GROMACS .gro file of C-alpha atoms in nm:
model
  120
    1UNK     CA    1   0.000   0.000   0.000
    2UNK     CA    2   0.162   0.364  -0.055
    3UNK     CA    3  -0.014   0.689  -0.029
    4UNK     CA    4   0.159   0.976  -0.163
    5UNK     CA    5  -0.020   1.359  -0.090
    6UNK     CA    6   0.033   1.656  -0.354
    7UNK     CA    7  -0.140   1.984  -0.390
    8UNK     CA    8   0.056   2.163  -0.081
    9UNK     CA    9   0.219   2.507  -0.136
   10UNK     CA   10   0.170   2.867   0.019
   11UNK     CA   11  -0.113   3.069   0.026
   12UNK     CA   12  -0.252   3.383   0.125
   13UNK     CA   13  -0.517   3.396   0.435
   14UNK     CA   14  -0.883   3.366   0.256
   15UNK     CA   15  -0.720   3.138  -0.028
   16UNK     CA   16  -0.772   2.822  -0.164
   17UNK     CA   17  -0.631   2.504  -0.240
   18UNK     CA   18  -0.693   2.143  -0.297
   19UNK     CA   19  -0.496   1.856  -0.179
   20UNK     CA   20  -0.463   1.515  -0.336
   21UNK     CA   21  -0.367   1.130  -0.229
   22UNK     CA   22  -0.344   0.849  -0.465
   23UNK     CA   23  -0.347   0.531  -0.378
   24UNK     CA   24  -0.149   0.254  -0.503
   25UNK     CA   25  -0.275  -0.102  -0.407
   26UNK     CA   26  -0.553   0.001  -0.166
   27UNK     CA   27  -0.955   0.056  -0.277
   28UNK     CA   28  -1.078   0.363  -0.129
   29UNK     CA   29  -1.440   0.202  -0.184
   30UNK     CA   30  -1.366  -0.030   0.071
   31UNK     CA   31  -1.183   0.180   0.324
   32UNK     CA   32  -1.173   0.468   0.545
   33UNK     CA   33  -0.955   0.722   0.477
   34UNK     CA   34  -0.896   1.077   0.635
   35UNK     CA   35  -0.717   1.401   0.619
   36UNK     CA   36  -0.448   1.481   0.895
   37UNK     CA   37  -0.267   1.818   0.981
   38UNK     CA   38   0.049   1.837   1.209
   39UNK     CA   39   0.125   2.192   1.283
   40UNK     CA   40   0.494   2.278   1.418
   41UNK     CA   41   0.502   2.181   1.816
   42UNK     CA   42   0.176   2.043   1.814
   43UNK     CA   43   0.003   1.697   1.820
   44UNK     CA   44  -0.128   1.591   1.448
   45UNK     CA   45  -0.545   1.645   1.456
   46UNK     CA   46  -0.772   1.469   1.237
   47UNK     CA   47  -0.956   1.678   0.960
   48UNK     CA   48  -1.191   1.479   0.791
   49UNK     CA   49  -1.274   1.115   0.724
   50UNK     CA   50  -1.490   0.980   0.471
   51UNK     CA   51  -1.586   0.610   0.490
   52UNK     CA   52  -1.611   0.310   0.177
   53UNK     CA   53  -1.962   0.367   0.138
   54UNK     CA   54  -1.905   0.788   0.159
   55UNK     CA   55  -1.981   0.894   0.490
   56UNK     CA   56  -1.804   1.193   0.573
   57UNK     CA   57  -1.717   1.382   0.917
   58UNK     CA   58  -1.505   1.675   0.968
   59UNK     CA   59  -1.361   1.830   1.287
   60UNK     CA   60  -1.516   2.141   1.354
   61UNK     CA   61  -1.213   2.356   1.264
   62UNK     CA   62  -1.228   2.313   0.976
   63UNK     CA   63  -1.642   2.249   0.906
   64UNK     CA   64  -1.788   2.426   0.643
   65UNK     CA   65  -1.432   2.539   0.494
   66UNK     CA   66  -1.285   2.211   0.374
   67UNK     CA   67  -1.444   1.931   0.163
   68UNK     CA   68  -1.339   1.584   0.165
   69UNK     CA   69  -1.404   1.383  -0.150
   70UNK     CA   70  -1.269   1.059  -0.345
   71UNK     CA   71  -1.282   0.891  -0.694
   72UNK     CA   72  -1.350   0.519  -0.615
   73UNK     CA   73  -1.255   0.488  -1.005
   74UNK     CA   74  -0.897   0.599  -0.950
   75UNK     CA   75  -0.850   0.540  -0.570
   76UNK     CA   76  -0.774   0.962  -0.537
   77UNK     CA   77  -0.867   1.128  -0.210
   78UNK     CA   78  -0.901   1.472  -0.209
   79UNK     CA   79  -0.948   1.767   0.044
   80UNK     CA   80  -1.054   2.113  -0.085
   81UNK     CA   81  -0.950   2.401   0.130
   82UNK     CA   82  -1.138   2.696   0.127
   83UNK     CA   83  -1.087   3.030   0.372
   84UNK     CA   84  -0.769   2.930   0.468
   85UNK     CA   85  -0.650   3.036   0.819
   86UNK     CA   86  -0.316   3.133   0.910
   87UNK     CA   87  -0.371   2.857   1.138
   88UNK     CA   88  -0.405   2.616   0.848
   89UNK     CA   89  -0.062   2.595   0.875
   90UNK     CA   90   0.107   2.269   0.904
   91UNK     CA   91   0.235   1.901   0.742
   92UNK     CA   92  -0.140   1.712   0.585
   93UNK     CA   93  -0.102   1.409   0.536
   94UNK     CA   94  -0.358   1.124   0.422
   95UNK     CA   95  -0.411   0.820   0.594
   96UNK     CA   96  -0.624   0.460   0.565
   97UNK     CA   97  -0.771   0.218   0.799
   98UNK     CA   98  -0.812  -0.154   0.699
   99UNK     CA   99  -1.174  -0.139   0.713
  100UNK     CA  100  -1.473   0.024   0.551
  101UNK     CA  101  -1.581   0.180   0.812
  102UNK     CA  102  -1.473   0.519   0.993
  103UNK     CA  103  -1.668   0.456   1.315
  104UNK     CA  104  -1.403   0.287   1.511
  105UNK     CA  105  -1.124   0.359   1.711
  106UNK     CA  106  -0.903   0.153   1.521
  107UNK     CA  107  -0.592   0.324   1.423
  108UNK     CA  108  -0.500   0.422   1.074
  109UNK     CA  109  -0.270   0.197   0.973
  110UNK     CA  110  -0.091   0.350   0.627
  111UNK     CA  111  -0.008   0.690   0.573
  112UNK     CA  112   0.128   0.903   0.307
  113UNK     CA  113   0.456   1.149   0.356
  114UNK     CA  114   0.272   1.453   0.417
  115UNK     CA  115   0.238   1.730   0.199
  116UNK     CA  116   0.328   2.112   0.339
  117UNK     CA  117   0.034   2.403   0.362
  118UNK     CA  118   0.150   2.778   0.464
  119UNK     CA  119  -0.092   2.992   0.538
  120UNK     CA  120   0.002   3.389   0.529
   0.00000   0.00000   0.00000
C-alpha cells in the first residue's frame, strides 16, 4: 500500500487550495480514509474522514471550509481548502484504515509522507 499527498504550497489567508492522495494497491471504496494536519510543536489532529460507502465527518475547525471527496474509479482522495487560516498551517497528510468503516477507534494503519500548507 503507498499513499503519496500533492497539492501543498503557500497561500494567502482567505485562499484556496486542494490537496490530493493516490493510492497505489488500496480501494478507497472499501476503506476509510482521512485528512491529517500536524502543525509545528503540536500533536497531528484529524480533519476529515470519509468512509467506503461515503460517509463523511469533519472536525469542527475546519467544518464548512474544507471538503473531503474521493474517486472510487482511480483510488484519489481529495481535500478542498477553502478560507484558509493562518492557522491552516502545518504538514497534511492522508491516511487509511483496513476497514470500511470510519466509526471505530481503530488506528489508521498506512499513511502518506505529508504534503506542506503555509498559510500567510
Amino acid at each position: 500500500v503507498q499513499l503519496v499527498e500533492s497539492g501543498g504550497g503557500s497561500v494567502q489567508a482567505g485562499g484556496s487550495l486542494r490537496l490530493s492522495c493516490a493510492a497505489s494497491a488500496y480501494s478507497l471504496s472499501r476503506h476509510c480514509v482521512g485528512w491529517f494536519r500536524q502543525a509545528l510543536g503540536k500533536e497531528r489532529e484529524e480533519l476529515a474522514t470519509v468512509s467506503g460507502n461515503g460517509d463523511v465527518t469533519y472536525a469542527p475547525s475546519v467544518k464548512g471550509r474544507f471538503t473531503i471527496s474521493k474517486d472510487n474509479a482511480n483510488d484519489t482522495l481529495y481535500l478542498e481548502m477553502n478560507s484558509l487560516k493562518p492557522e491552516d498551517t502545518g504538514m497534511y497528510f492522508c491516511a487509511g484504515r483496513n476497514i470500511r468503516s470510519c466509526a471505530t477507534n481503530l488506528p489508521f494503519r498506512y499513511w502518506g509522507q505529508g504534503t506542506q500548507v503555509t498559510v500567510s
